[in-house]
Structure formats: structure tokens, C-alpha cells
Amino acid sequence: GENVEQHPSTLSVQEGDSAVIKCTYSDSASNYFPWYKQELGKRPQLIIDIRSNVGEKKDQRIAVTLNKTAKHFSLHITETQPEDSAVYFCAASPSGSARQLTFGSGTQLTVLP
Amino acid sequence: SQTIHQWPATLVQPVGSPLSLECTVEGTSNPNLYWYRQAAGRGLQLLFYSVGIGQISSEVPQNLSASRPQDRQFILSSKKLLLSDSGFYLCASEAGAVTEAFFGQGTRLTVV
């Protein structure tokens, strides 16, 4: 089955700096890669996703890149703000269905004011 | 949009006691429903999923069971809790052509 590894497990950045979280996956059949943000005590929420026919996707300060050859994808947050502090999860799926989502172990991002 | 109701928010139960966590979904019909467990410092592990009433698939062998008595109701149960059942349990819904998994607020279960 699919195995998703996520690094780093914790990340601290100064407000205004950029943050990058990286994930690798093992199943070459995976074609859907969402990123979820979970604030303390709250539910995970989808913030951005990318499909295998796209190499990069951007939404304001958040961007995701995908390298299918190397089987890795990354989340980039620019101009970080304190409200970006949360746990971020990457995931991979061969079908786009939540049933086949395999999640990474999460990254605790702390943005220092 | 979908709304997932999950309760209780926190629960402390003794070892050997039964468990029942309930999840209900509003704003959609015929959803796929999921139970995930999130252990401390780890990712989300899929426990059960259901594509319809009475249809349950288990992803990992464990001390828990799930049931779907109604289209938008998903229940996680145990007859006798173990210490290892402690964790954060999340219900999720996926409906229609939308791939996104909508999560409930979660239940923090502590077995003592």
C-alpha cells in the first residue's frame, strides 16, 4: 500500500518568513495530493490540493509543487503570519477518494511574532 | 455545504467499559463516511469507511466496530475499551463529485 512520509515534524519560523513542508510517497499510482491544516483543538480542513497533471498550484500565500518522477510534493507558505501556526498534514490518493487517502504524520508549524 | 456533527468532544472512560461515538452529517445525501484515529504525534489512520446504510469496511484489525443505521449517521463502538484505544477520533464525510473530506470536530478519548 501507499506510504507517505512528511518532514519536518516541527518547524518554527519568524513572522514574514517562508515555510516549506515536504512529503514523499511510494505508490506511483497516486494522483491526488491534498494538504490539510489543523488548528489546535479543531478539525482538519483542506487548504489546497494538486492533481498529477499539474506541477504547481498557488492560492494567495500558499503553493504546492509536485514532482511525480521523484514522488514528492511540497507545501510552501510565504509571508507567514501567526494564524498560520497549526499542524499541517499532507496526503496522497490513487483515486481522489477519501477512502484511499494516506496521510503523512503531520508538521507542527509555529510562526513566531 | 456539508456539516459534520460529532460528539462528545471529550470522553474519559475506564478500561473495559463500552464506547459509542456518534457522527451525523447535514447538507448532503448518500455520503461516504469515515472514522479516523489520530494518535499523538502521528497522522490520521483510517479505521472504517461506509458507502451506504449497513455497509461497513474495516481498514485495520482492532477492538472497535462501526455501524451505519441511517444514511447520514455513523457510529463507532467498542464493547470493552483498551488503554491503546485512547486517541483523537475524527469522523469525515465525502459526497458527490467533491473529493474533499470534511471532518467533524473530533472526540478526544482517554481510556484510564
CSV table of C-alpha atoms in Angstrom, one decimal:
chain,number,residue,atom,x,y,z
A,1,GLY,CA,0.0,0.0,0.0
A,2,GLU,CA,0.9,3.7,-0.1
A,3,ASN,CA,3.4,5.1,2.4
A,4,VAL,CA,3.6,8.9,2.9
A,5,GLU,CA,6.5,10.4,4.8
A,6,GLN,CA,6.4,14.0,5.9
A,7,HIS,CA,9.2,16.3,7.1
A,8,PRO,CA,9.9,18.1,9.2
A,9,SER,CA,7.8,17.1,12.2
A,10,THR,CA,8.2,20.5,13.7
A,11,LEU,CA,9.0,23.9,12.1
A,12,SER,CA,9.4,27.3,13.7
A,13,VAL,CA,9.7,30.4,11.5
A,14,GLN,CA,9.7,34.1,12.1
A,15,GLU,CA,6.6,36.0,11.1
A,16,GLY,CA,7.1,37.1,7.5
A,17,ASP,CA,9.5,34.3,6.6
A,18,SER,CA,8.6,31.4,4.3
A,19,ALA,CA,7.8,27.9,5.4
A,20,VAL,CA,8.3,24.7,3.4
A,21,ILE,CA,6.9,21.2,4.3
A,22,LYS,CA,7.9,18.2,2.2
A,23,CYS,CA,6.3,14.9,1.6
A,24,THR,CA,7.3,11.8,-0.3
A,25,TYR,CA,5.0,9.0,-1.4
A,26,SER,CA,5.7,5.4,-2.5
A,27,ASP,CA,2.8,4.4,-4.8
A,28,SER,CA,3.3,5.7,-8.4
A,29,ALA,CA,-0.4,5.3,-9.0
A,30,SER,CA,-1.2,8.1,-6.6
A,31,ASN,CA,-2.6,11.1,-8.5
A,32,TYR,CA,-4.3,13.3,-5.9
A,33,PHE,CA,-2.4,15.2,-3.2
A,34,PRO,CA,-4.3,17.3,-0.7
A,35,TRP,CA,-2.9,19.4,2.2
A,36,TYR,CA,-5.0,19.8,5.4
A,37,LYS,CA,-4.5,22.3,8.2
A,38,GLN,CA,-5.5,21.5,11.8
A,39,GLU,CA,-5.5,24.3,14.3
A,40,LEU,CA,-5.3,23.4,17.9
A,41,GLY,CA,-8.4,21.6,19.1
A,42,LYS,CA,-10.1,22.0,15.7
A,43,ARG,CA,-10.9,19.8,12.8
A,44,PRO,CA,-8.5,19.3,9.9
A,45,GLN,CA,-9.5,21.4,6.9
A,46,LEU,CA,-8.4,21.2,3.3
A,47,ILE,CA,-6.3,24.2,2.3
A,48,ILE,CA,-5.0,23.3,-1.1
A,49,ASP,CA,-4.7,20.2,-3.3
A,50,ILE,CA,-3.0,19.2,-6.5
A,51,ARG,CA,-3.5,16.5,-9.1
A,52,SER,CA,-0.9,14.7,-11.0
A,53,ASN,CA,-1.5,16.5,-14.3
A,54,VAL,CA,-0.3,19.8,-12.7
A,55,GLY,CA,3.2,20.6,-11.4
A,56,GLU,CA,2.3,23.6,-9.3
A,57,LYS,CA,-0.7,25.3,-7.8
A,58,LYS,CA,-0.9,28.5,-6.0
A,59,ASP,CA,-3.6,30.2,-3.8
A,60,GLN,CA,-2.6,33.5,-2.4
A,61,ARG,CA,0.3,32.8,0.1
A,62,ILE,CA,0.0,29.1,-0.2
A,63,ALA,CA,1.5,27.0,-3.0
A,64,VAL,CA,2.0,23.3,-3.6
A,65,THR,CA,4.5,21.7,-6.0
A,66,LEU,CA,4.5,18.1,-7.3
A,67,ASN,CA,7.4,16.1,-8.8
A,68,LYS,CA,5.9,12.8,-10.0
A,69,THR,CA,9.2,11.5,-11.2
A,70,ALA,CA,10.7,11.8,-7.7
A,71,LYS,CA,7.4,11.1,-6.0
A,72,HIS,CA,7.5,14.1,-3.8
A,73,PHE,CA,5.3,17.2,-3.2
A,74,SER,CA,5.8,20.2,-1.0
A,75,LEU,CA,3.7,23.0,0.6
A,76,HIS,CA,5.1,26.5,0.5
A,77,ILE,CA,3.7,29.3,2.7
A,78,THR,CA,5.1,32.7,2.1
A,79,GLU,CA,4.9,35.8,4.3
A,80,THR,CA,3.9,33.7,7.3
A,81,GLN,CA,1.5,35.1,9.9
A,82,PRO,CA,0.8,33.9,13.5
A,83,GLU,CA,-2.5,32.5,12.4
A,84,ASP,CA,-0.6,30.1,10.1
A,85,SER,CA,0.5,28.3,13.2
A,86,ALA,CA,-1.1,24.8,13.1
A,87,VAL,CA,-0.4,21.2,12.3
A,88,TYR,CA,-0.3,20.5,8.5
A,89,PHE,CA,-0.9,17.1,7.0
A,90,CYS,CA,-0.1,16.0,3.5
A,91,ALA,CA,-1.9,13.1,1.9
A,92,ALA,CA,-1.9,11.0,-1.2
A,93,SER,CA,-4.6,9.0,-3.0
A,94,PRO,CA,-4.6,6.9,-6.2
A,95,SER,CA,-8.3,7.8,-6.9
A,96,GLY,CA,-9.1,11.1,-5.2
A,97,SER,CA,-11.4,9.3,-2.8
A,98,ALA,CA,-11.0,9.9,0.9
A,99,ARG,CA,-11.2,6.2,1.3
A,100,GLN,CA,-7.8,5.8,-0.3
A,101,LEU,CA,-6.2,8.8,1.3
A,102,THR,CA,-2.9,8.0,3.1
A,103,PHE,CA,-1.9,10.8,5.4
A,104,GLY,CA,1.6,11.9,6.5
A,105,SER,CA,2.4,12.2,10.2
A,106,GLY,CA,2.0,15.9,10.3
A,107,THR,CA,4.1,19.0,10.8
A,108,GLN,CA,3.6,21.4,13.7
A,109,LEU,CA,4.3,24.9,12.3
A,110,THR,CA,4.9,27.7,14.7
A,111,VAL,CA,5.1,31.2,13.5
A,112,LEU,CA,6.9,33.4,16.0
A,113,PRO,CA,5.8,37.1,16.2
B,1,SER,CA,-22.1,22.8,2.2
B,2,GLN,CA,-21.7,19.8,4.5
B,3,THR,CA,-21.7,20.0,8.2
B,4,ILE,CA,-20.4,17.2,10.4
B,5,HIS,CA,-21.6,16.9,14.0
B,6,GLN,CA,-19.6,14.7,16.2
B,7,TRP,CA,-20.0,14.1,20.0
B,8,PRO,CA,-18.9,14.1,22.6
B,9,ALA,CA,-15.9,16.4,22.3
B,10,THR,CA,-14.0,14.7,25.1
B,11,LEU,CA,-14.5,11.4,26.9
B,12,VAL,CA,-12.7,9.7,29.7
B,13,GLN,CA,-13.6,6.0,30.1
B,14,PRO,CA,-12.3,3.2,32.3
B,15,VAL,CA,-10.6,0.2,30.7
B,16,GLY,CA,-13.2,-2.5,29.9
B,17,SER,CA,-16.1,-0.1,29.6
B,18,PRO,CA,-18.2,0.2,26.4
B,19,LEU,CA,-17.9,3.1,23.9
B,20,SER,CA,-20.3,4.8,21.5
B,21,LEU,CA,-19.3,7.8,19.4
B,22,GLU,CA,-21.8,9.3,17.1
B,23,CYS,CA,-21.4,11.3,13.9
B,24,THR,CA,-24.2,12.9,11.9
B,25,VAL,CA,-23.9,14.7,8.6
B,26,GLU,CA,-26.1,17.6,7.3
B,27,GLY,CA,-26.2,19.2,3.9
B,28,THR,CA,-25.7,16.2,1.7
B,29,SER,CA,-27.1,12.8,0.9
B,30,ASN,CA,-25.6,9.4,0.2
B,31,PRO,CA,-22.2,10.5,1.6
B,32,ASN,CA,-19.2,8.2,2.0
B,33,LEU,CA,-18.4,8.3,5.8
B,34,TYR,CA,-15.2,7.6,7.5
B,35,TRP,CA,-13.8,7.1,11.0
B,36,TYR,CA,-10.1,8.1,11.5
B,37,ARG,CA,-7.9,7.9,14.6
B,38,GLN,CA,-5.2,10.4,15.3
B,39,ALA,CA,-2.6,9.2,17.8
B,40,ALA,CA,-0.4,11.8,19.5
B,41,GLY,CA,2.4,13.0,17.1
B,42,ARG,CA,1.1,10.8,14.3
B,43,GLY,CA,-1.0,11.2,11.2
B,44,LEU,CA,-4.6,10.2,10.5
B,45,GLN,CA,-5.2,6.5,10.4
B,46,LEU,CA,-8.4,5.3,8.6
B,47,LEU,CA,-10.3,2.9,10.7
B,48,PHE,CA,-13.6,2.3,8.9
B,49,TYR,CA,-15.5,3.6,5.9
B,50,SER,CA,-19.0,3.2,4.7
B,51,VAL,CA,-20.5,3.8,1.3
B,52,GLY,CA,-24.1,3.3,2.4
B,53,ILE,CA,-26.5,2.1,5.1
B,54,GLY,CA,-25.4,-1.1,6.7
B,55,GLN,CA,-22.2,-1.2,4.6
B,56,ILE,CA,-19.0,-1.1,6.7
B,57,SER,CA,-15.4,-1.8,5.7
B,58,SER,CA,-12.6,-2.1,8.2
B,59,GLU,CA,-9.2,-0.9,7.3
B,60,VAL,CA,-7.3,-2.3,10.3
B,61,PRO,CA,-8.0,-5.1,12.7
B,62,GLN,CA,-8.8,-3.6,16.1
B,63,ASN,CA,-11.0,-3.6,19.2
B,64,LEU,CA,-13.6,-1.2,17.6
B,65,SER,CA,-16.6,-1.6,15.3
B,66,ALA,CA,-18.7,0.7,13.3
B,67,SER,CA,-22.3,0.9,12.2
B,68,ARG,CA,-24.3,3.0,9.8
B,69,PRO,CA,-28.0,2.7,10.8
B,70,GLN,CA,-29.1,5.7,8.7
B,71,ASP,CA,-27.8,7.4,5.6
B,72,ARG,CA,-26.2,10.3,7.5
B,73,GLN,CA,-25.4,8.6,10.8
B,74,PHE,CA,-22.1,6.8,11.5
B,75,ILE,CA,-21.4,5.2,14.9
B,76,LEU,CA,-18.1,4.0,16.3
B,77,SER,CA,-18.4,1.4,19.1
B,78,SER,CA,-16.5,-0.9,21.4
B,79,LYS,CA,-17.7,-3.5,23.8
B,80,LYS,CA,-14.6,-3.3,26.1
B,81,LEU,CA,-12.2,-0.4,25.8
B,82,LEU,CA,-8.4,-1.0,26.0
B,83,LEU,CA,-5.8,1.6,27.1
B,84,SER,CA,-4.5,1.6,23.5
B,85,ASP,CA,-7.9,2.9,22.2
B,86,SER,CA,-7.0,6.3,23.6
B,87,GLY,CA,-6.7,8.9,20.9
B,88,PHE,CA,-8.4,11.6,18.9
B,89,TYR,CA,-11.2,10.2,16.7
B,90,LEU,CA,-12.4,12.1,13.7
B,91,CYS,CA,-15.5,11.4,11.6
B,92,ALA,CA,-15.3,12.5,7.9
B,93,SER,CA,-17.7,12.8,5.0
B,94,GLU,CA,-17.2,12.8,1.3
B,95,ALA,CA,-20.1,13.3,-1.1
B,96,GLY,CA,-20.8,13.7,-4.8
B,97,ALA,CA,-18.1,14.7,-7.1
B,98,VAL,CA,-16.3,16.7,-4.4
B,99,THR,CA,-13.1,14.9,-3.4
B,100,GLU,CA,-12.5,16.8,-0.2
B,101,ALA,CA,-13.0,15.0,3.1
B,102,PHE,CA,-15.0,17.2,5.5
B,103,PHE,CA,-14.0,16.4,9.1
B,104,GLY,CA,-16.0,16.7,12.3
B,105,GLN,CA,-14.6,18.4,15.3
B,106,GLY,CA,-13.3,15.2,16.8
B,107,THR,CA,-13.6,13.3,20.1
B,108,ARG,CA,-10.7,13.1,22.4
B,109,LEU,CA,-10.9,9.7,24.1
B,110,THR,CA,-8.8,8.9,27.1
B,111,VAL,CA,-9.0,5.4,28.5
B,112,VAL,CA,-7.9,5.1,32.1
